[in-house]
């Protein structure tokens, strides 16, 4: 059963004629007859009385006709309401560090091209953002690391140089074997797992773990000597207010890939495609 079958049935009932309905719908009469027969087969009942002078609905045909009127009214309203939707909101996710460094310039470039689309940015760990995308709560997200999900497309953007930071003037981490208090984002953060690998590689044991959800919170605690952390070098290189010591990664630890990810079946709105275009030109 198709919506065109229902429209045809209504037209036949309104005009009381297969011939007149065919002319108005610009169908051949056999096409109209086939659509009505398809409906009668679907409902397994006779829906029309086919008298010589006119065609009229049976009792069950009248019931169907009342529902068809409701259905067609709703489809007309849906078409009108969909056509009215002009304010599109682009739902973008980002890990905290990207939101604080590269995201503003990307959104600035987008806004120059599109001044009407509303932007909503959600921050979270890479794992959380991927789940939001899979659940269609986000159109796409900026995150670190590699995503191995069949339904996710990953657009490589750049690589981040990572550093381990500690309070200014503190003892050299690599010259002693003292346990350290570490400050990290919550579980699911790629940087956190990378930091844990670095600590293990350098035989540095963990005394305690402090979990914070904000970049400024982590920087402030490191500056105060509460613990050490791992962050992208881009976060601290232009921050005059953050005076800390930092340690470059061992050669075995490569720079971290940063990418934009989205669902493979994402229906690309003009705004979303515009964002992709900007990222590909980066």
PDB file of C-alpha atoms in Angstrom:
ATOM      1  CA  UNK A   1       0.000   0.000   0.000  1.00  0.00           C
ATOM      2  CA  UNK A   2       1.314   3.403  -1.003  1.00  0.00           C
ATOM      3  CA  UNK A   3       0.211   6.982  -0.335  1.00  0.00           C
ATOM      4  CA  UNK A   4      -0.622   7.341  -4.048  1.00  0.00           C
ATOM      5  CA  UNK A   5      -3.075   4.448  -3.731  1.00  0.00           C
ATOM      6  CA  UNK A   6      -4.867   6.292  -0.946  1.00  0.00           C
ATOM      7  CA  UNK A   7      -4.976   9.531  -2.936  1.00  0.00           C
ATOM      8  CA  UNK A   8      -6.393   7.656  -5.897  1.00  0.00           C
ATOM      9  CA  UNK A   9      -9.092   6.026  -3.765  1.00  0.00           C
ATOM     10  CA  UNK A  10     -10.136   9.414  -2.384  1.00  0.00           C
ATOM     11  CA  UNK A  11     -10.261  10.941  -5.870  1.00  0.00           C
ATOM     12  CA  UNK A  12     -12.456   8.108  -7.174  1.00  0.00           C
ATOM     13  CA  UNK A  13     -14.808   8.570  -4.199  1.00  0.00           C
ATOM     14  CA  UNK A  14     -14.900  12.348  -4.638  1.00  0.00           C
ATOM     15  CA  UNK A  15     -15.623  12.183  -8.386  1.00  0.00           C
ATOM     16  CA  UNK A  16     -17.618   8.924  -8.227  1.00  0.00           C
ATOM     17  CA  UNK A  17     -15.881   7.767 -11.371  1.00  0.00           C
ATOM     18  CA  UNK A  18     -12.775   5.841 -12.389  1.00  0.00           C
ATOM     19  CA  UNK A  19     -12.635   7.701 -15.686  1.00  0.00           C
ATOM     20  CA  UNK A  20     -12.863  11.198 -14.174  1.00  0.00           C
ATOM     21  CA  UNK A  21     -10.334  10.305 -11.472  1.00  0.00           C
ATOM     22  CA  UNK A  22      -7.891   9.026 -14.107  1.00  0.00           C
ATOM     23  CA  UNK A  23      -8.220  12.243 -16.116  1.00  0.00           C
ATOM     24  CA  UNK A  24      -7.692  14.499 -13.091  1.00  0.00           C
ATOM     25  CA  UNK A  25      -4.757  12.466 -11.794  1.00  0.00           C
ATOM     26  CA  UNK A  26      -3.274  12.182 -15.275  1.00  0.00           C
ATOM     27  CA  UNK A  27      -3.309   8.374 -15.135  1.00  0.00           C
ATOM     28  CA  UNK A  28      -4.567   5.840 -17.624  1.00  0.00           C
ATOM     29  CA  UNK A  29      -7.767   4.286 -16.307  1.00  0.00           C
ATOM     30  CA  UNK A  30      -6.179   0.851 -15.950  1.00  0.00           C
ATOM     31  CA  UNK A  31      -3.669   2.378 -13.532  1.00  0.00           C
ATOM     32  CA  UNK A  32      -6.487   3.731 -11.364  1.00  0.00           C
ATOM     33  CA  UNK A  33      -8.242   0.362 -11.435  1.00  0.00           C
ATOM     34  CA  UNK A  34      -5.014  -1.406 -10.426  1.00  0.00           C
ATOM     35  CA  UNK A  35      -4.487   0.894  -7.443  1.00  0.00           C
ATOM     36  CA  UNK A  36      -8.018   0.299  -6.154  1.00  0.00           C
ATOM     37  CA  UNK A  37      -7.673  -3.457  -6.596  1.00  0.00           C
ATOM     38  CA  UNK A  38      -4.384  -3.327  -4.692  1.00  0.00           C
ATOM     39  CA  UNK A  39      -6.128  -1.647  -1.763  1.00  0.00           C
ATOM     40  CA  UNK A  40      -8.971  -4.164  -1.822  1.00  0.00           C
ATOM     41  CA  UNK A  41      -6.477  -7.008  -1.860  1.00  0.00           C
ATOM     42  CA  UNK A  42      -4.518  -5.438   1.006  1.00  0.00           C
ATOM     43  CA  UNK A  43      -7.645  -5.059   3.180  1.00  0.00           C
ATOM     44  CA  UNK A  44      -9.170  -8.274   1.808  1.00  0.00           C
ATOM     45  CA  UNK A  45     -12.570  -6.626   1.256  1.00  0.00           C
ATOM     46  CA  UNK A  46     -14.625  -4.771  -1.344  1.00  0.00           C
ATOM     47  CA  UNK A  47     -14.192  -1.018  -0.890  1.00  0.00           C
ATOM     48  CA  UNK A  48     -16.276   0.339  -3.803  1.00  0.00           C
ATOM     49  CA  UNK A  49     -19.640  -0.326  -5.405  1.00  0.00           C
ATOM     50  CA  UNK A  50     -19.090  -0.246  -9.168  1.00  0.00           C
ATOM     51  CA  UNK A  51     -22.523   0.692 -10.541  1.00  0.00           C
ATOM     52  CA  UNK A  52     -23.079   1.763 -14.159  1.00  0.00           C
ATOM     53  CA  UNK A  53     -23.902   5.375 -13.318  1.00  0.00           C
ATOM     54  CA  UNK A  54     -21.409   5.991 -10.516  1.00  0.00           C
ATOM     55  CA  UNK A  55     -18.875   4.517  -8.131  1.00  0.00           C
ATOM     56  CA  UNK A  56     -19.534   4.822  -4.390  1.00  0.00           C
ATOM     57  CA  UNK A  57     -17.727   3.518  -1.300  1.00  0.00           C
ATOM     58  CA  UNK A  58     -19.019   0.524   0.621  1.00  0.00           C
ATOM     59  CA  UNK A  59     -19.456   0.762   4.395  1.00  0.00           C
ATOM     60  CA  UNK A  60     -15.840  -0.357   4.844  1.00  0.00           C
ATOM     61  CA  UNK A  61     -14.845   2.009   2.050  1.00  0.00           C
ATOM     62  CA  UNK A  62     -16.370   4.903   4.023  1.00  0.00           C
ATOM     63  CA  UNK A  63     -14.290   3.897   7.059  1.00  0.00           C
ATOM     64  CA  UNK A  64     -11.121   3.853   4.956  1.00  0.00           C
ATOM     65  CA  UNK A  65     -12.022   7.176   3.355  1.00  0.00           C
ATOM     66  CA  UNK A  66     -12.325   8.861   6.767  1.00  0.00           C
ATOM     67  CA  UNK A  67      -8.826   7.671   7.694  1.00  0.00           C
ATOM     68  CA  UNK A  68      -7.456   8.684   4.300  1.00  0.00           C
ATOM     69  CA  UNK A  69      -8.721  12.226   4.882  1.00  0.00           C
ATOM     70  CA  UNK A  70      -6.868  12.309   8.204  1.00  0.00           C
ATOM     71  CA  UNK A  71      -3.695  10.840   6.691  1.00  0.00           C
ATOM     72  CA  UNK A  72      -3.613  13.284   3.787  1.00  0.00           C
ATOM     73  CA  UNK A  73      -4.292  16.182   6.136  1.00  0.00           C
ATOM     74  CA  UNK A  74      -1.334  15.135   8.297  1.00  0.00           C
ATOM     75  CA  UNK A  75       0.980  14.688   5.315  1.00  0.00           C
ATOM     76  CA  UNK A  76       0.066  18.157   4.055  1.00  0.00           C
ATOM     77  CA  UNK A  77       0.754  19.608   7.498  1.00  0.00           C
ATOM     78  CA  UNK A  78       4.061  17.708   7.703  1.00  0.00           C
ATOM     79  CA  UNK A  79       5.175  19.068   4.335  1.00  0.00           C
ATOM     80  CA  UNK A  80       4.293  22.599   5.422  1.00  0.00           C
ATOM     81  CA  UNK A  81       6.028  22.297   8.799  1.00  0.00           C
ATOM     82  CA  UNK A  82       9.168  20.758   7.291  1.00  0.00           C
ATOM     83  CA  UNK A  83       9.284  23.581   4.771  1.00  0.00           C
ATOM     84  CA  UNK A  84       9.174  26.126   7.589  1.00  0.00           C
ATOM     85  CA  UNK A  85      12.275  24.731   9.285  1.00  0.00           C
ATOM     86  CA  UNK A  86      14.962  27.311   8.603  1.00  0.00           C
ATOM     87  CA  UNK A  87      16.852  27.424  11.906  1.00  0.00           C
ATOM     88  CA  UNK A  88      19.144  24.408  11.744  1.00  0.00           C
ATOM     89  CA  UNK A  89      21.324  23.659  14.753  1.00  0.00           C
ATOM     90  CA  UNK A  90      24.699  22.029  14.151  1.00  0.00           C
ATOM     91  CA  UNK A  91      25.489  19.780  17.115  1.00  0.00           C
ATOM     92  CA  UNK A  92      29.272  19.551  17.455  1.00  0.00           C
ATOM     93  CA  UNK A  93      31.317  17.718  20.075  1.00  0.00           C
ATOM     94  CA  UNK A  94      34.907  18.319  21.126  1.00  0.00           C
ATOM     95  CA  UNK A  95      37.388  17.132  23.686  1.00  0.00           C
ATOM     96  CA  UNK A  96      38.318  19.869  26.152  1.00  0.00           C
ATOM     97  CA  UNK A  97      41.805  20.575  24.797  1.00  0.00           C
ATOM     98  CA  UNK A  98      40.666  21.092  21.204  1.00  0.00           C
ATOM     99  CA  UNK A  99      37.806  23.298  22.383  1.00  0.00           C
ATOM    100  CA  UNK A 100      40.385  25.508  24.105  1.00  0.00           C
ATOM    101  CA  UNK A 101      42.858  25.707  21.218  1.00  0.00           C
ATOM    102  CA  UNK A 102      41.832  24.990  17.623  1.00  0.00           C
ATOM    103  CA  UNK A 103      38.038  24.898  17.740  1.00  0.00           C
ATOM    104  CA  UNK A 104      37.481  28.684  18.050  1.00  0.00           C
ATOM    105  CA  UNK A 105      39.293  29.433  14.772  1.00  0.00           C
ATOM    106  CA  UNK A 106      37.429  26.619  12.997  1.00  0.00           C
ATOM    107  CA  UNK A 107      34.073  27.943  14.182  1.00  0.00           C
ATOM    108  CA  UNK A 108      35.110  31.482  13.253  1.00  0.00           C
ATOM    109  CA  UNK A 109      35.832  30.307   9.690  1.00  0.00           C
ATOM    110  CA  UNK A 110      32.470  28.510   9.609  1.00  0.00           C
ATOM    111  CA  UNK A 111      30.609  31.571  10.855  1.00  0.00           C
ATOM    112  CA  UNK A 112      32.096  33.695   8.069  1.00  0.00           C
ATOM    113  CA  UNK A 113      30.508  31.322   5.550  1.00  0.00           C
ATOM    114  CA  UNK A 114      27.275  30.626   7.417  1.00  0.00           C
ATOM    115  CA  UNK A 115      25.794  33.308   9.653  1.00  0.00           C
ATOM    116  CA  UNK A 116      22.406  31.637  10.199  1.00  0.00           C
ATOM    117  CA  UNK A 117      23.026  28.115  11.458  1.00  0.00           C
ATOM    118  CA  UNK A 118      22.970  27.793  15.229  1.00  0.00           C
ATOM    119  CA  UNK A 119      26.006  26.112  16.772  1.00  0.00           C
ATOM    120  CA  UNK A 120      25.917  23.978  19.886  1.00  0.00           C
ATOM    121  CA  UNK A 121      29.203  22.593  21.259  1.00  0.00           C
ATOM    122  CA  UNK A 122      29.365  19.714  23.743  1.00  0.00           C
ATOM    123  CA  UNK A 123      32.624  18.713  25.424  1.00  0.00           C
ATOM    124  CA  UNK A 124      33.517  15.267  26.695  1.00  0.00           C
ATOM    125  CA  UNK A 125      36.011  12.428  26.423  1.00  0.00           C
ATOM    126  CA  UNK A 126      36.721  10.802  23.063  1.00  0.00           C
ATOM    127  CA  UNK A 127      34.777   7.718  24.150  1.00  0.00           C
ATOM    128  CA  UNK A 128      31.765   9.765  25.241  1.00  0.00           C
ATOM    129  CA  UNK A 129      31.733  11.775  22.021  1.00  0.00           C
ATOM    130  CA  UNK A 130      31.842   8.652  19.854  1.00  0.00           C
ATOM    131  CA  UNK A 131      28.870   7.246  21.774  1.00  0.00           C
ATOM    132  CA  UNK A 132      26.963  10.516  21.273  1.00  0.00           C
ATOM    133  CA  UNK A 133      27.629  10.305  17.535  1.00  0.00           C
ATOM    134  CA  UNK A 134      26.557   6.664  17.347  1.00  0.00           C
ATOM    135  CA  UNK A 135      23.336   7.597  19.176  1.00  0.00           C
ATOM    136  CA  UNK A 136      22.825  10.541  16.774  1.00  0.00           C
ATOM    137  CA  UNK A 137      23.045  13.131  19.541  1.00  0.00           C
ATOM    138  CA  UNK A 138      25.913  14.866  17.730  1.00  0.00           C
ATOM    139  CA  UNK A 139      26.466  15.592  14.045  1.00  0.00           C
ATOM    140  CA  UNK A 140      30.225  15.193  14.465  1.00  0.00           C
ATOM    141  CA  UNK A 141      33.057  15.669  16.926  1.00  0.00           C
ATOM    142  CA  UNK A 142      36.706  16.692  17.230  1.00  0.00           C
ATOM    143  CA  UNK A 143      38.693  14.134  19.163  1.00  0.00           C
ATOM    144  CA  UNK A 144      42.081  12.492  19.656  1.00  0.00           C
ATOM    145  CA  UNK A 145      43.262   9.011  18.831  1.00  0.00           C
ATOM    146  CA  UNK A 146      41.975   6.439  16.371  1.00  0.00           C
ATOM    147  CA  UNK A 147      38.330   5.353  16.185  1.00  0.00           C
ATOM    148  CA  UNK A 148      37.800   1.758  15.035  1.00  0.00           C
ATOM    149  CA  UNK A 149      34.069   1.772  14.369  1.00  0.00           C
ATOM    150  CA  UNK A 150      32.614   0.632  11.022  1.00  0.00           C
ATOM    151  CA  UNK A 151      29.817   3.191  11.104  1.00  0.00           C
ATOM    152  CA  UNK A 152      32.164   6.109  11.866  1.00  0.00           C
ATOM    153  CA  UNK A 153      34.112   8.144   9.297  1.00  0.00           C
ATOM    154  CA  UNK A 154      37.314   9.754  10.582  1.00  0.00           C
ATOM    155  CA  UNK A 155      38.719  12.851   8.851  1.00  0.00           C
ATOM    156  CA  UNK A 156      42.385  13.378   9.833  1.00  0.00           C
ATOM    157  CA  UNK A 157      43.175  17.015  10.706  1.00  0.00           C
ATOM    158  CA  UNK A 158      46.591  17.330  12.354  1.00  0.00           C
ATOM    159  CA  UNK A 159      48.815  15.796  15.026  1.00  0.00           C
ATOM    160  CA  UNK A 160      49.374  17.029  18.565  1.00  0.00           C
ATOM    161  CA  UNK A 161      52.781  17.039  20.255  1.00  0.00           C
ATOM    162  CA  UNK A 162      52.232  15.838  23.822  1.00  0.00           C
ATOM    163  CA  UNK A 163      54.119  16.960  26.929  1.00  0.00           C
ATOM    164  CA  UNK A 164      54.029  16.031  30.600  1.00  0.00           C
ATOM    165  CA  UNK A 165      53.768  19.088  32.850  1.00  0.00           C
ATOM    166  CA  UNK A 166      54.711  19.640  36.481  1.00  0.00           C
ATOM    167  CA  UNK A 167      54.982  22.555  38.912  1.00  0.00           C
ATOM    168  CA  UNK A 168      57.680  25.082  38.017  1.00  0.00           C
ATOM    169  CA  UNK A 169      60.973  24.221  39.711  1.00  0.00           C
ATOM    170  CA  UNK A 170      59.858  20.756  40.846  1.00  0.00           C
ATOM    171  CA  UNK A 171      62.216  17.778  40.960  1.00  0.00           C
ATOM    172  CA  UNK A 172      63.018  16.242  37.576  1.00  0.00           C
ATOM    173  CA  UNK A 173      60.516  13.424  37.107  1.00  0.00           C
ATOM    174  CA  UNK A 174      62.887  11.329  35.045  1.00  0.00           C
ATOM    175  CA  UNK A 175      65.803  11.609  37.466  1.00  0.00           C
ATOM    176  CA  UNK A 176      64.084  10.055  40.466  1.00  0.00           C
ATOM    177  CA  UNK A 177      61.796   7.113  41.067  1.00  0.00           C
ATOM    178  CA  UNK A 178      59.379   8.824  43.433  1.00  0.00           C
ATOM    179  CA  UNK A 179      55.666   7.951  43.088  1.00  0.00           C
ATOM    180  CA  UNK A 180      53.641  10.774  41.561  1.00  0.00           C
ATOM    181  CA  UNK A 181      50.156  12.156  41.972  1.00  0.00           C
ATOM    182  CA  UNK A 182      48.591  12.499  38.540  1.00  0.00           C
ATOM    183  CA  UNK A 183      45.812  14.763  37.341  1.00  0.00           C
ATOM    184  CA  UNK A 184      43.730  13.446  34.460  1.00  0.00           C
ATOM    185  CA  UNK A 185      40.462  13.794  32.614  1.00  0.00           C
ATOM    186  CA  UNK A 186      37.839  11.117  33.302  1.00  0.00           C
ATOM    187  CA  UNK A 187      38.060   7.574  31.933  1.00  0.00           C
ATOM    188  CA  UNK A 188      37.491   7.355  28.201  1.00  0.00           C
ATOM    189  CA  UNK A 189      39.922  10.188  27.521  1.00  0.00           C
ATOM    190  CA  UNK A 190      42.606   9.148  25.021  1.00  0.00           C
ATOM    191  CA  UNK A 191      45.197  11.420  26.685  1.00  0.00           C
ATOM    192  CA  UNK A 192      44.630   9.673  30.000  1.00  0.00           C
ATOM    193  CA  UNK A 193      45.410   6.220  28.592  1.00  0.00           C
ATOM    194  CA  UNK A 194      48.411   7.657  26.724  1.00  0.00           C
ATOM    195  CA  UNK A 195      49.672   9.245  29.961  1.00  0.00           C
ATOM    196  CA  UNK A 196      49.343   5.931  31.794  1.00  0.00           C
ATOM    197  CA  UNK A 197      51.449   4.237  29.077  1.00  0.00           C
ATOM    198  CA  UNK A 198      54.121   6.946  29.406  1.00  0.00           C
ATOM    199  CA  UNK A 199      54.284   6.555  33.187  1.00  0.00           C
ATOM    200  CA  UNK A 200      54.657   2.790  32.857  1.00  0.00           C
ATOM    201  CA  UNK A 201      57.342   3.156  30.191  1.00  0.00           C
ATOM    202  CA  UNK A 202      59.351   5.506  32.431  1.00  0.00           C
ATOM    203  CA  UNK A 203      58.828   3.307  35.527  1.00  0.00           C
ATOM    204  CA  UNK A 204      57.002   6.070  37.397  1.00  0.00           C
ATOM    205  CA  UNK A 205      54.477   4.682  39.876  1.00  0.00           C
ATOM    206  CA  UNK A 206      51.206   6.439  40.647  1.00  0.00           C
ATOM    207  CA  UNK A 207      50.626   7.590  44.203  1.00  0.00           C
ATOM    208  CA  UNK A 208      47.148   9.018  43.659  1.00  0.00           C
ATOM    209  CA  UNK A 209      44.801  10.013  40.843  1.00  0.00           C
ATOM    210  CA  UNK A 210      42.788  13.219  40.697  1.00  0.00           C
ATOM    211  CA  UNK A 211      40.098  13.358  38.021  1.00  0.00           C
ATOM    212  CA  UNK A 212      39.016  16.762  36.707  1.00  0.00           C
ATOM    213  CA  UNK A 213      36.721  17.633  33.820  1.00  0.00           C
ATOM    214  CA  UNK A 214      38.108  21.051  32.896  1.00  0.00           C
ATOM    215  CA  UNK A 215      41.356  22.062  31.270  1.00  0.00           C
ATOM    216  CA  UNK A 216      41.768  25.120  33.495  1.00  0.00           C
ATOM    217  CA  UNK A 217      41.232  22.933  36.551  1.00  0.00           C
ATOM    218  CA  UNK A 218      44.053  20.601  35.517  1.00  0.00           C
ATOM    219  CA  UNK A 219      46.416  23.465  34.676  1.00  0.00           C
ATOM    220  CA  UNK A 220      45.668  25.222  37.947  1.00  0.00           C
ATOM    221  CA  UNK A 221      46.298  22.110  40.024  1.00  0.00           C
ATOM    222  CA  UNK A 222      49.593  21.372  38.247  1.00  0.00           C
ATOM    223  CA  UNK A 223      50.702  24.969  38.736  1.00  0.00           C
ATOM    224  CA  UNK A 224      49.884  24.629  42.453  1.00  0.00           C
ATOM    225  CA  UNK A 225      52.014  21.490  42.749  1.00  0.00           C
ATOM    226  CA  UNK A 226      49.139  19.092  43.428  1.00  0.00           C
ATOM    227  CA  UNK A 227      50.228  16.672  40.721  1.00  0.00           C
ATOM    228  CA  UNK A 228      51.507  16.161  37.190  1.00  0.00           C
ATOM    229  CA  UNK A 229      49.524  15.876  33.947  1.00  0.00           C
ATOM    230  CA  UNK A 230      49.863  15.170  30.241  1.00  0.00           C
ATOM    231  CA  UNK A 231      48.498  17.714  27.762  1.00  0.00           C
ATOM    232  CA  UNK A 232      49.065  18.833  24.169  1.00  0.00           C
ATOM    233  CA  UNK A 233      51.927  21.324  23.924  1.00  0.00           C
ATOM    234  CA  UNK A 234      49.574  23.670  22.033  1.00  0.00           C
ATOM    235  CA  UNK A 235      47.609  24.154  25.255  1.00  0.00           C
ATOM    236  CA  UNK A 236      50.500  25.719  27.165  1.00  0.00           C
ATOM    237  CA  UNK A 237      52.740  27.289  24.515  1.00  0.00           C
ATOM    238  CA  UNK A 238      50.670  30.475  24.198  1.00  0.00           C
ATOM    239  CA  UNK A 239      49.531  30.707  27.821  1.00  0.00           C
ATOM    240  CA  UNK A 240      51.700  33.259  29.628  1.00  0.00           C
ATOM    241  CA  UNK A 241      49.676  32.640  32.791  1.00  0.00           C
ATOM    242  CA  UNK A 242      50.686  28.974  32.882  1.00  0.00           C
ATOM    243  CA  UNK A 243      54.275  28.826  34.108  1.00  0.00           C
ATOM    244  CA  UNK A 244      55.122  25.143  34.459  1.00  0.00           C
ATOM    245  CA  UNK A 245      57.942  22.738  33.672  1.00  0.00           C
ATOM    246  CA  UNK A 246      57.302  20.272  30.878  1.00  0.00           C
ATOM    247  CA  UNK A 247      58.860  17.079  29.580  1.00  0.00           C
ATOM    248  CA  UNK A 248      58.806  16.064  25.941  1.00  0.00           C
ATOM    249  CA  UNK A 249      57.657  12.567  25.077  1.00  0.00           C
ATOM    250  CA  UNK A 250      60.113   9.736  24.461  1.00  0.00           C
ATOM    251  CA  UNK A 251      60.686   8.899  20.799  1.00  0.00           C
ATOM    252  CA  UNK A 252      58.626   5.740  21.169  1.00  0.00           C
ATOM    253  CA  UNK A 253      55.560   7.872  21.799  1.00  0.00           C
ATOM    254  CA  UNK A 254      54.318   9.377  18.539  1.00  0.00           C
ATOM    255  CA  UNK A 255      52.352  12.592  18.216  1.00  0.00           C
ATOM    256  CA  UNK A 256      48.635  12.084  18.778  1.00  0.00           C
ATOM    257  CA  UNK A 257      46.341  12.243  15.704  1.00  0.00           C
ATOM    258  CA  UNK A 258      43.455  14.708  15.901  1.00  0.00           C
ATOM    259  CA  UNK A 259      40.444  14.164  13.686  1.00  0.00           C
ATOM    260  CA  UNK A 260      36.828  15.053  13.023  1.00  0.00           C
ATOM    261  CA  UNK A 261      34.471  12.080  13.133  1.00  0.00           C
ATOM    262  CA  UNK A 262      30.857  11.540  12.125  1.00  0.00           C
ATOM    263  CA  UNK A 263      28.420   8.759  11.254  1.00  0.00           C
ATOM    264  CA  UNK A 264      28.834   7.181   7.832  1.00  0.00           C
ATOM    265  CA  UNK A 265      25.077   7.511   7.224  1.00  0.00           C
ATOM    266  CA  UNK A 266      24.944  11.164   8.274  1.00  0.00           C
ATOM    267  CA  UNK A 267      22.544  13.059   5.993  1.00  0.00           C
ATOM    268  CA  UNK A 268      24.762  16.018   5.216  1.00  0.00           C
ATOM    269  CA  UNK A 269      22.865  19.260   5.685  1.00  0.00           C
ATOM    270  CA  UNK A 270      24.301  22.282   3.845  1.00  0.00           C
ATOM    271  CA  UNK A 271      25.709  23.534   7.171  1.00  0.00           C
ATOM    272  CA  UNK A 272      27.401  20.215   7.930  1.00  0.00           C
ATOM    273  CA  UNK A 273      28.872  20.003   4.421  1.00  0.00           C
ATOM    274  CA  UNK A 274      30.146  23.568   4.776  1.00  0.00           C
ATOM    275  CA  UNK A 275      31.955  22.602   7.990  1.00  0.00           C
ATOM    276  CA  UNK A 276      33.484  19.560   6.285  1.00  0.00           C
ATOM    277  CA  UNK A 277      34.676  21.751   3.420  1.00  0.00           C
ATOM    278  CA  UNK A 278      36.402  24.112   5.864  1.00  0.00           C
ATOM    279  CA  UNK A 279      38.112  21.220   7.647  1.00  0.00           C
ATOM    280  CA  UNK A 280      39.332  19.693   4.386  1.00  0.00           C
ATOM    281  CA  UNK A 281      40.843  23.053   3.408  1.00  0.00           C
ATOM    282  CA  UNK A 282      42.733  23.286   6.706  1.00  0.00           C
TER     283      UNK A 282
END
